Amino acid sequence: MQAACVSNVCVCICVSVLLRSVLSQLQRETDTYTECSDGYHWDPQTDHCRDINECETIPDACKGEMKCFNHYGGYLCLPRSVSFIPASESPITPTLPFNPCPVGYESHGDSCVDVDECARHEHDCQPSQECINTLGSFTCQCPRGYRKVGTECIDIDECRYRYCQHRCVNVPGSFSCQCEPGFQLAGNNRSCIDVNECEMGAPCSQRCYNTYGTFLCRCDQGYELDQDGFTCNDIDECSFSSYLCQFQCVNEPGKFSCVCPEGYQLQGTRTCQDINECESGEHQCTDTQTCVNIHGRYQCVDNDRCQEPYVQVSDNRCVCPIINPVCRDLPFSVVHRYMSITSERTVPSDIFQIQATSVSVGAYNTFRIRSGDDSGDFYIRQINNLSAMLVLARSVSGPREYTLDLEMVSVNPLLNYQGNHQSSSVLRLSIYVGQYAF
């Protein structure tokens, strides 16, 4: 048993001597080693190999739209839109005492247990990375939205995967979706749904119609859409035509209306009709007067219009007595009639027919205008022995009044022996010309 112990002591002495020899050799080699691998250069101040920044030492290291990013032992050419978190230089790890356990483990009595490098801060993860402990080691995990390239975290361009329905905006570590005008993001923050602008206060002044992605403004009848696409302007229908109304067109918001002059009433929506004040009782004539309706007004005439030497025999007929010598050269009777015509009447125009009421056998009748037509606006056209037509020869404008004596002269050869073979009667026609052409 003693021999065994001596033997063990000898073995330990031999191992110890051997280890000192190796360590001494390593110490000597370390002191004299100054060469580094590609991408590094020797730093005499720290006696370590330090990374070369090729992005600073190589002119135009990356071409085109590529950007140079320094990397341990080399460099990367990446698109300029790429974001990354630069890695800090790994700290120099001091020489640790001899550990009989595998790397990542430490001795605890007779067993080896895992070392939590993350808890001890014995890792080289970047500040933006999360250290995750594993058995015998650790891993550095990039934040969400980044991917690991070597030891660096580079932003993931999610827009390449077309997550958004309309527009995608990439931001460092994430992305956002945007919609075209007229749309808004749905609840999933990716799809776009139509916005009903009509329910959200669209600037239409009258009617609003929602359409996919936009809206349309429309106007009520009588309005037209302005060039701005929102405002409705009134249409002046009266400016389109002078024939919309018979008398006068009045423009109103969204429509128009026709009005008539005094003495007329609107018939339908556009034409004017004379008001017969004599029939409606809207006149101021007395009991001794007769109401005569004319275009746009009325006229009160005396019931007894007979002048000496005539005497009244009926409401509108006067007779000159034969026994009165003055009547010998005057028409035997005068009958009063009244009529109304419009202004600017088309000519020639038949306006009044004269008809004999009593004729002697064998009498020959002629008709003429006895008086009242000094300007020659009328003429007589005889139809036959018993009737004639009063014709308007020239267009006349009102308001104006004519009083024409239309005479029928009767010649009866059978009465020549009595010396009274010719007689006449007069129709005194009062013509009132209205102010308007209707």
XYZ file of C-alpha atoms in Angstrom, residues 60-334:
275
model
C -15.937 52.385 -52.726
C -16.094 49.047 -50.986
C -19.754 48.696 -52.103
C -21.068 49.761 -55.493
C -24.377 51.190 -56.674
C -27.151 51.541 -54.114
C -25.421 49.190 -51.654
C -24.127 50.398 -48.312
C -21.027 49.093 -46.546
C -21.418 47.593 -43.054
C -18.265 46.536 -41.160
C -18.267 42.986 -39.807
C -15.822 40.974 -37.709
C -13.094 39.837 -40.052
C -14.782 41.353 -43.114
C -17.667 43.614 -44.262
C -21.199 43.362 -45.767
C -22.765 45.211 -48.720
C -26.470 45.632 -47.999
C -29.286 47.859 -49.389
C -29.356 51.377 -47.977
C -32.924 50.856 -46.700
C -31.732 48.125 -44.318
C -31.592 49.034 -40.643
C -29.330 47.181 -38.278
C -28.087 47.365 -34.744
C -24.287 47.691 -34.746
C -22.396 45.197 -32.676
C -20.053 46.364 -30.013
C -16.567 44.974 -29.924
C -16.356 41.828 -27.870
C -14.683 42.419 -24.551
C -11.399 40.729 -23.867
C -12.027 37.692 -21.802
C -9.454 37.289 -19.062
C -7.679 33.996 -18.628
C -9.757 31.712 -16.469
C -8.476 29.103 -14.064
C -8.360 25.486 -15.186
C -11.863 23.977 -15.420
C -12.082 20.183 -15.647
C -15.698 20.450 -16.961
C -16.757 20.962 -20.597
C -17.085 24.492 -21.927
C -20.257 26.099 -20.552
C -20.144 24.031 -17.401
C -18.424 24.479 -14.067
C -17.408 22.066 -11.335
C -19.602 21.743 -8.286
C -18.102 19.019 -6.150
C -17.959 15.846 -8.174
C -20.373 17.071 -10.888
C -20.484 19.650 -13.657
C -23.405 22.088 -13.803
C -24.477 24.476 -16.597
C -23.237 28.024 -16.392
C -25.971 30.672 -16.947
C -23.918 33.086 -18.995
C -26.944 35.382 -19.376
C -27.405 35.830 -15.636
C -23.698 36.358 -15.105
C -23.440 38.736 -18.049
C -20.767 36.494 -19.494
C -22.083 36.790 -23.045
C -21.375 38.903 -26.085
C -25.000 39.703 -27.031
C -25.586 43.233 -28.214
C -27.592 45.573 -25.990
C -30.562 45.289 -28.319
C -30.453 41.485 -28.296
C -31.894 39.134 -25.727
C -29.579 36.552 -24.186
C -31.163 33.102 -23.891
C -29.321 30.500 -21.822
C -28.917 26.977 -23.232
C -27.187 23.871 -21.897
C -23.510 24.565 -22.084
C -23.937 27.775 -24.053
C -26.271 30.676 -24.860
C -27.871 32.308 -27.913
C -28.467 35.958 -28.819
C -31.979 36.611 -30.098
C -32.868 39.698 -32.120
C -35.925 41.825 -31.318
C -39.162 41.179 -33.148
C -38.963 42.495 -36.685
C -35.251 41.867 -37.051
C -33.254 38.902 -38.290
C -29.739 37.928 -37.313
C -26.954 38.154 -39.857
C -23.726 37.056 -38.175
C -23.719 38.863 -34.871
C -25.831 41.795 -36.111
C -29.595 42.335 -36.204
C -30.941 43.560 -39.526
C -34.449 44.937 -39.980
C -36.913 42.655 -41.796
C -38.720 44.425 -44.658
C -42.180 42.986 -44.050
C -43.567 44.960 -47.001
C -41.949 42.404 -49.323
C -44.506 39.860 -48.151
C -47.474 42.039 -49.112
C -49.195 41.934 -45.787
C -51.139 45.144 -46.605
C -54.053 45.416 -49.023
C -53.150 48.926 -50.239
C -49.890 50.483 -49.060
C -47.186 49.198 -46.737
C -44.727 51.424 -44.860
C -41.672 49.663 -43.460
C -40.266 50.992 -40.187
C -37.345 49.663 -38.114
C -38.488 46.450 -36.531
C -42.043 46.642 -37.810
C -44.362 47.954 -40.540
C -47.657 49.761 -40.872
C -50.472 49.567 -43.422
C -52.070 52.602 -44.987
C -55.163 52.927 -47.154
C -55.892 55.008 -50.200
C -58.165 58.062 -49.784
C -61.758 56.953 -49.286
C -60.773 53.865 -47.290
C -59.848 53.108 -43.706
C -58.024 50.272 -41.993
C -60.117 47.322 -40.913
C -59.875 45.730 -37.505
C -56.996 43.489 -38.622
C -54.917 46.619 -39.422
C -54.132 45.220 -42.866
C -57.291 45.236 -44.960
C -58.934 48.429 -46.208
C -62.682 49.016 -46.103
C -64.702 51.709 -47.836
C -65.479 54.889 -45.895
C -69.041 56.179 -46.198
C -68.208 59.841 -46.583
C -71.901 60.741 -46.755
C -72.316 59.667 -43.129
C -69.115 61.430 -42.091
C -70.045 64.954 -43.158
C -69.213 64.986 -46.858
C -69.287 68.599 -48.154
C -72.198 68.052 -50.548
C -74.621 70.958 -50.344
C -77.649 68.834 -51.277
C -77.446 65.122 -52.120
C -74.568 62.733 -51.389
C -74.106 59.272 -52.906
C -71.428 56.988 -51.481
C -69.399 54.972 -53.981
C -66.490 52.559 -53.584
C -63.581 54.612 -52.362
C -65.209 57.985 -52.922
C -68.556 59.806 -53.098
C -70.591 61.856 -55.542
C -72.548 65.051 -54.994
C -75.790 65.573 -56.865
C -78.283 68.415 -56.920
C -82.046 68.674 -56.669
C -84.125 69.555 -59.697
C -83.630 73.177 -60.614
C -80.000 73.243 -59.496
C -76.719 72.432 -61.202
C -73.434 71.218 -59.730
C -70.660 73.759 -59.456
C -67.163 73.107 -60.793
C -65.988 72.351 -57.268
C -68.150 69.201 -57.342
C -69.842 70.030 -54.034
C -71.911 73.206 -54.355
C -75.338 73.330 -55.998
C -76.185 76.562 -57.799
C -79.674 77.622 -58.762
C -80.528 77.366 -62.455
C -82.029 80.550 -63.855
C -84.600 78.938 -66.103
C -85.933 82.327 -67.121
C -82.663 83.114 -68.903
C -82.994 80.080 -71.170
C -86.017 81.219 -73.154
C -88.494 84.070 -73.355
C -91.272 81.615 -74.177
C -91.433 79.870 -70.814
C -94.152 82.233 -69.637
C -96.764 84.104 -71.568
C -96.178 87.317 -69.631
C -93.284 87.251 -67.141
C -90.985 84.575 -65.766
C -89.826 84.851 -62.151
C -86.810 82.799 -61.132
C -86.956 81.162 -57.703
C -84.550 78.882 -55.812
C -84.679 75.577 -57.642
C -87.603 76.513 -59.878
C -89.389 79.306 -61.701
C -92.925 80.626 -61.785
C -95.011 82.608 -64.217
C -96.925 85.713 -63.218
C -99.625 87.639 -65.033
C -100.333 91.367 -65.199
C -103.155 92.996 -63.288
C -106.518 91.994 -64.639
C -105.293 88.507 -65.604
C -105.021 85.211 -63.802
C -102.677 82.305 -64.350
C -104.217 79.471 -66.319
C -102.248 76.323 -65.711
C -98.615 77.202 -65.069
C -97.629 79.445 -67.976
C -100.528 81.181 -69.740
C -102.568 84.167 -68.640
C -106.328 84.462 -68.899
C -108.313 87.648 -68.679
C -110.398 88.033 -65.515
C -114.018 88.813 -66.368
C -114.718 91.303 -63.638
C -118.249 91.777 -64.930
C -119.114 88.126 -64.275
C -117.212 87.801 -61.007
C -118.714 90.999 -59.603
C -115.312 92.579 -59.101
C -116.280 95.931 -60.623
C -117.455 99.333 -59.467
C -120.217 99.979 -62.016
C -123.465 101.533 -60.755
C -127.004 100.417 -61.450
C -127.314 102.976 -64.229
C -124.229 101.623 -65.923
C -123.336 98.507 -67.827
C -120.096 96.632 -67.108
C -118.152 95.866 -70.260
C -115.302 93.371 -69.855
C -112.200 94.091 -71.868
C -108.709 92.552 -71.909
C -107.065 93.177 -68.552
C -109.765 95.457 -67.177
C -113.359 96.517 -67.476
C -115.315 99.599 -68.556
C -118.487 101.084 -67.094
C -120.760 102.616 -69.749
C -124.031 104.469 -69.189
C -127.172 102.555 -69.967
C -128.688 105.576 -71.782
C -126.202 106.725 -74.372
C -128.728 108.283 -76.726
C -128.060 111.874 -77.692
C -130.609 114.404 -79.036
C -132.530 114.018 -81.204
C -132.361 110.278 -80.571
C -134.470 108.574 -77.996
C -133.780 105.280 -76.275
C -136.020 102.403 -77.254
C -133.998 99.593 -75.581
C -130.843 99.113 -73.516
C -128.514 99.694 -76.439
C -130.689 101.085 -79.275
C -131.519 104.682 -80.051
C -133.999 105.845 -82.714
C -134.402 109.225 -84.350
C -138.200 109.831 -84.777
C -139.348 110.367 -88.361
C -141.661 113.111 -87.293
C -138.659 115.149 -86.171
C -137.444 117.231 -89.165
C -133.856 117.015 -87.880
C -133.887 113.260 -88.303
C -134.430 113.547 -92.057
C -130.642 113.671 -92.720
C -129.591 111.381 -89.876
C -129.420 107.577 -89.630
C -132.750 106.200 -88.456
C -131.256 104.149 -85.623
C -128.025 103.840 -83.669
